[in-house]
Amino acid sequence: MDIIDAFPHILPKPLFERMVAAAETPSARSWLNGSSRQTGLYELDVRFRMMDARPGYQQILTLGTPPLEQVASGATLRDLATLANDSMAELCHRYPDRFLGFAAGLPMGDPDASVKELERAINQLGARGVQIFTNVNGHPLDEPRFEPLFAKFSELNKPVWVHGARSFIYPEFASEEESRYGLWLALGWPYEMGLFMARVVLAGILDRYPNLRFLTHHGGGMIPTFGQRVASSPIGFQGPEHAPEVDAFSALEKSPVEYFKMFYADTTVGGEARTIRASLDFFGSDQVLFASDWPFGPPTDDGQIGPTLSAIDRLGLSEAEHAKLLRANAQQLLLT
């Protein structure tokens, strides 16, 4: 079966070791401690064993968590991004039948350096696009300092992978100091992906750069089921101090739902058929791509790959829709 996995993860071993040595925060150290148990992230023999068991299966490489800017700052952060992209480019060069390309990682804590590294990764290393996260050390991506990056994404006309960034340091309630029960991941990531998408839309970013193509992880988060709620919410109901938000909403060229439907989504939803169906119904069969989140998932060699394929088989797709989901959509969005 010919499959392109559009959103698996990797931390090439030289990068992983450097991240462990450089980690500056408890959050980063916690992330990396968890990642150390996912040996497929950094041990190629584990990855190749899984891939060899699935003939026709290929990957487009994306970095795993934590975001580089949660690990370090300054020159160390910039060096991590350089090492990440050099390492992924080398793997794609050495194993072109396995890895069809990679999404560049950026030192997002330094927007100016991110623009430079993006240009290098695309123009010199051949990156297929770029991966960003739903926040940058707690800052939303619609802050003015990130505007040059969106302009550059648009200029280069390459797809943008979007991954969750929430961690345990984000409590659900103001009375607590950190998230409990792992809800920052189970519920926080779908919520924050929806926040990212809504902020991009309501800030007018897709009006200014209508050619941007975002591939959202985990099925587009909450948007396939709650997009209309966002669109119908009484923005600015808090009072006149929110007039600028009302004005921004009114200035949009289309309804929010029309913008939400411009995004792309993947199938990384824990192998649940009805959630994949919700993404297909909302975004359309041309804008949903197979992805596995590998190596994360059940403690088996193929993680979520098998459960996700089984879920897709239960959807009753036509042969053409099936082919688009497993391969053709990725070829169209990510490899052209």
XYZ file of C-alpha atoms in Angstrom:
336
model
C 0.000 0.000 0.000
C 1.484 3.342 -1.080
C 1.294 5.815 1.801
C 2.856 9.200 2.503
C 2.933 9.997 6.209
C 2.657 13.783 6.288
C 3.251 14.354 10.003
C 5.564 11.798 11.652
C 8.211 13.058 14.025
C 11.953 12.847 14.409
C 14.693 14.272 16.591
C 17.855 13.270 14.730
C 20.310 11.847 17.231
C 22.878 14.695 17.067
C 20.051 17.167 17.621
C 18.441 15.159 20.423
C 21.725 14.906 22.305
C 22.361 18.630 21.882
C 18.840 19.465 23.084
C 19.271 17.350 26.210
C 22.546 19.109 26.992
C 21.121 22.572 26.311
C 17.703 22.319 28.005
C 17.219 25.430 30.139
C 13.738 24.959 31.617
C 11.838 22.327 33.622
C 9.309 22.133 30.796
C 11.977 21.318 28.214
C 13.639 18.789 30.484
C 10.286 17.102 31.102
C 9.579 16.939 27.366
C 12.973 15.477 26.601
C 12.731 12.949 29.400
C 9.539 11.672 27.814
C 11.078 11.753 24.351
C 14.009 9.654 25.547
C 11.576 6.757 25.992
C 10.412 7.091 22.379
C 13.543 5.589 20.866
C 12.076 5.767 17.377
C 12.499 9.534 17.549
C 16.275 9.321 17.375
C 17.273 5.699 16.603
C 17.088 5.072 12.868
C 17.108 1.290 13.184
C 13.803 1.434 15.101
C 12.280 3.654 12.406
C 13.583 1.511 9.574
C 12.284 -1.686 11.164
C 8.807 -0.193 11.261
C 9.049 1.123 7.704
C 10.365 -2.154 6.312
C 7.282 -3.915 7.684
C 5.084 -1.610 5.564
C 6.224 -1.673 1.923
C 5.257 1.504 0.098
C 5.188 3.594 3.284
C 7.213 6.850 3.147
C 7.614 9.835 5.457
C 7.991 13.583 5.326
C 10.052 14.441 8.395
C 8.932 16.936 11.026
C 10.545 17.726 14.359
C 9.101 16.299 17.557
C 8.500 18.258 20.726
C 9.568 20.314 22.536
C 9.724 23.371 20.279
C 13.324 24.491 19.999
C 12.544 27.838 21.629
C 11.372 26.003 24.756
C 14.804 24.376 24.996
C 17.175 27.318 24.659
C 17.539 30.941 23.634
C 20.028 33.189 21.889
C 22.899 31.666 19.951
C 22.175 28.186 21.314
C 18.631 28.322 19.937
C 19.878 29.425 16.541
C 22.458 26.638 16.527
C 19.777 24.067 17.379
C 17.672 25.143 14.400
C 20.674 24.943 12.078
C 21.544 21.479 13.364
C 17.929 20.323 13.078
C 17.618 21.320 9.446
C 21.074 20.127 8.435
C 20.374 16.753 10.065
C 16.980 16.272 8.424
C 18.326 17.355 5.043
C 21.147 14.827 5.347
C 18.712 12.018 6.154
C 16.569 12.903 3.141
C 19.673 12.901 0.944
C 20.901 9.551 2.284
C 17.524 7.795 2.233
C 15.429 9.354 -0.559
C 13.251 6.255 -0.913
C 12.228 6.503 2.736
C 12.094 10.253 3.351
C 10.492 12.440 0.697
C 11.461 15.674 2.375
C 11.287 17.608 5.619
C 9.613 20.610 7.198
C 12.149 23.142 8.415
C 12.415 23.901 12.120
C 12.881 27.523 13.150
C 14.342 29.395 16.155
C 10.978 31.082 16.731
C 12.170 32.837 19.873
C 14.167 35.025 17.461
C 11.862 36.043 14.574
C 14.618 37.761 12.581
C 16.835 34.685 12.780
C 13.823 32.555 11.852
C 13.392 34.417 8.565
C 17.056 33.842 7.718
C 16.975 30.160 8.696
C 13.786 29.622 6.721
C 15.380 31.049 3.585
C 18.451 28.861 4.082
C 16.415 25.707 4.711
C 14.207 26.222 1.655
C 16.714 27.618 -0.825
C 19.856 25.694 0.160
C 18.634 22.519 1.858
C 15.475 21.907 -0.143
C 12.976 21.871 2.740
C 9.416 21.205 1.586
C 8.045 23.844 3.911
C 8.226 24.880 7.541
C 6.882 23.722 10.888
C 5.686 26.153 13.523
C 3.931 25.643 16.853
C 0.686 27.027 18.233
C 2.453 29.428 20.578
C 5.979 30.719 21.087
C 6.814 30.493 24.776
C 3.265 31.524 25.605
C 2.968 34.233 22.948
C 0.350 34.025 20.168
C 1.545 33.965 16.582
C -0.527 36.990 15.588
C 1.750 39.323 17.566
C 3.229 41.966 15.226
C 6.780 40.655 15.666
C 5.828 37.473 13.784
C 4.313 39.307 10.804
C 7.576 39.180 8.773
C 7.508 35.400 9.083
C 4.019 35.107 7.631
C 5.107 37.454 4.849
C 8.087 35.204 4.150
C 5.928 32.054 4.236
C 3.723 33.703 1.628
C 6.647 34.868 -0.496
C 8.223 31.405 -0.565
C 4.801 29.828 -1.188
C 5.560 26.712 0.821
C 3.196 24.854 3.182
C 3.270 25.462 6.921
C 2.936 22.506 9.300
C 1.344 23.518 12.642
C 1.947 21.505 15.833
C 0.668 21.938 19.381
C 3.013 23.556 21.897
C 1.053 23.513 25.140
C 2.786 21.802 28.082
C 2.123 21.138 31.754
C 3.172 24.684 32.676
C -0.169 25.968 31.307
C -2.789 25.404 34.044
C -6.448 25.043 33.131
C -7.510 27.057 36.190
C -6.047 30.267 37.610
C -5.981 28.765 41.103
C -3.485 26.084 40.050
C 0.169 26.332 39.107
C 0.247 23.699 36.377
C -1.977 21.409 34.352
C -3.116 18.182 36.006
C -3.898 14.686 34.733
C -2.164 15.310 31.411
C -5.106 17.412 30.222
C -2.701 19.945 28.684
C -2.096 17.277 26.035
C -5.355 15.338 25.765
C -7.640 18.385 25.646
C -5.231 21.314 25.581
C -3.734 20.607 22.183
C -7.042 20.410 20.269
C -8.148 23.567 22.069
C -4.934 25.435 21.343
C -4.932 24.384 17.687
C -8.377 25.932 17.430
C -7.061 29.064 19.148
C -4.185 29.299 16.691
C -6.498 28.943 13.704
C -8.997 31.460 15.065
C -6.314 34.030 15.857
C -4.828 33.673 12.367
C -8.275 34.224 10.880
C -9.464 37.040 13.151
C -6.143 38.891 12.902
C -6.653 39.083 9.132
C -3.529 37.093 8.292
C -5.312 35.104 5.582
C -6.597 38.330 4.037
C -3.077 39.707 3.845
C -1.540 36.415 2.685
C -4.300 34.378 0.998
C -1.865 31.860 -0.494
C -0.797 30.536 2.926
C -1.470 26.820 3.367
C -1.499 25.510 6.930
C -1.451 21.771 7.664
C -2.894 21.459 11.158
C -1.971 18.509 13.354
C -4.566 16.347 15.114
C -7.352 16.808 12.611
C -7.571 20.584 12.848
C -8.181 20.502 16.599
C -11.601 21.748 17.692
C -12.423 23.602 14.494
C -14.188 20.829 12.511
C -16.800 20.581 15.259
C -16.709 24.069 16.802
C -15.835 26.337 13.862
C -19.399 27.594 13.531
C -19.499 28.388 17.250
C -16.455 30.628 16.811
C -18.077 32.289 13.817
C -21.331 32.985 15.669
C -19.835 34.091 18.995
C -20.614 37.684 20.015
C -17.097 39.068 19.611
C -16.714 42.168 21.762
C -19.642 41.452 24.061
C -17.410 42.285 27.047
C -17.801 46.022 26.440
C -16.584 49.030 24.433
C -12.966 48.380 25.371
C -13.113 45.517 22.894
C -14.148 47.733 19.988
C -10.890 47.055 18.086
C -11.736 43.336 18.112
C -15.215 44.072 16.772
C -13.705 46.236 14.044
C -11.218 43.513 13.100
C -14.003 40.943 12.903
C -16.090 43.270 10.729
C -13.142 43.979 8.438
C -12.759 40.350 7.358
C -13.430 39.792 3.685
C -15.261 36.491 4.315
C -17.026 34.713 7.136
C -14.740 33.011 9.696
C -15.921 29.561 8.633
C -14.854 30.250 5.055
C -11.351 30.993 6.323
C -11.314 27.910 8.544
C -12.069 25.826 5.475
C -8.843 27.121 3.886
C -6.780 25.090 6.375
C -5.656 21.507 5.880
C -5.809 18.768 8.510
C -4.205 15.400 9.166
C -5.562 12.092 10.469
C -3.644 12.022 13.763
C -6.668 11.626 16.027
C -5.979 8.392 17.898
C -7.424 6.093 15.255
C -11.011 7.314 15.681
C -13.013 7.040 12.459
C -15.714 9.558 13.381
C -13.114 12.250 14.089
C -11.450 11.669 10.718
C -14.920 11.823 9.165
C -15.527 15.180 10.880
C -12.307 16.544 9.360
C -13.253 15.240 5.915
C -16.748 16.703 6.158
C -15.452 20.101 7.272
C -12.278 20.609 5.214
C -13.176 18.413 2.225
C -11.546 15.295 0.823
C -8.835 17.312 -0.952
C -7.578 18.881 2.291
C -7.110 15.970 4.699
C -3.791 14.090 4.668
C -2.778 10.788 6.200
C -0.466 11.210 9.177
C 0.434 9.048 12.137
C 2.292 11.151 14.744
C 4.840 8.315 14.711
C 6.489 7.184 16.973
C 3.854 8.410 19.428
C 0.809 6.305 20.157
C 0.258 2.717 21.317
C 3.440 0.906 22.444
C 3.798 -1.019 19.196
C 6.298 -0.704 16.378
C 3.881 1.198 14.158
C 2.199 3.308 16.861
C -0.931 4.924 15.413
C -0.316 3.846 11.817
C -2.292 0.603 12.006
C -5.213 2.010 14.027
C -5.443 5.030 11.720
C -5.484 2.899 8.578
C -8.170 0.686 10.129
C -10.244 3.758 10.954
C -9.919 5.023 7.388
C -11.047 1.639 6.070
C -14.253 1.994 8.111
C -15.171 5.310 6.488
C -16.537 3.785 3.290
C -14.464 6.032 1.041
C -14.397 5.633 -2.703
C -11.193 4.337 -4.263
C -10.349 7.854 -5.447
C -10.988 9.391 -2.006
C -8.904 6.677 -0.360
C -5.988 7.331 -2.713
C -6.171 11.071 -2.080
C -6.151 10.635 1.666
C -3.235 8.201 1.770
C -0.961 9.782 -0.812
C -2.246 12.137 -3.508
C -3.168 15.025 -1.206
C 0.311 14.980 0.334
C 1.878 14.940 -3.115
C -0.229 17.919 -4.156
C 0.237 20.030 -1.022
C 3.710 19.126 0.188
C 5.734 17.836 -2.739
C 4.907 20.191 -5.627
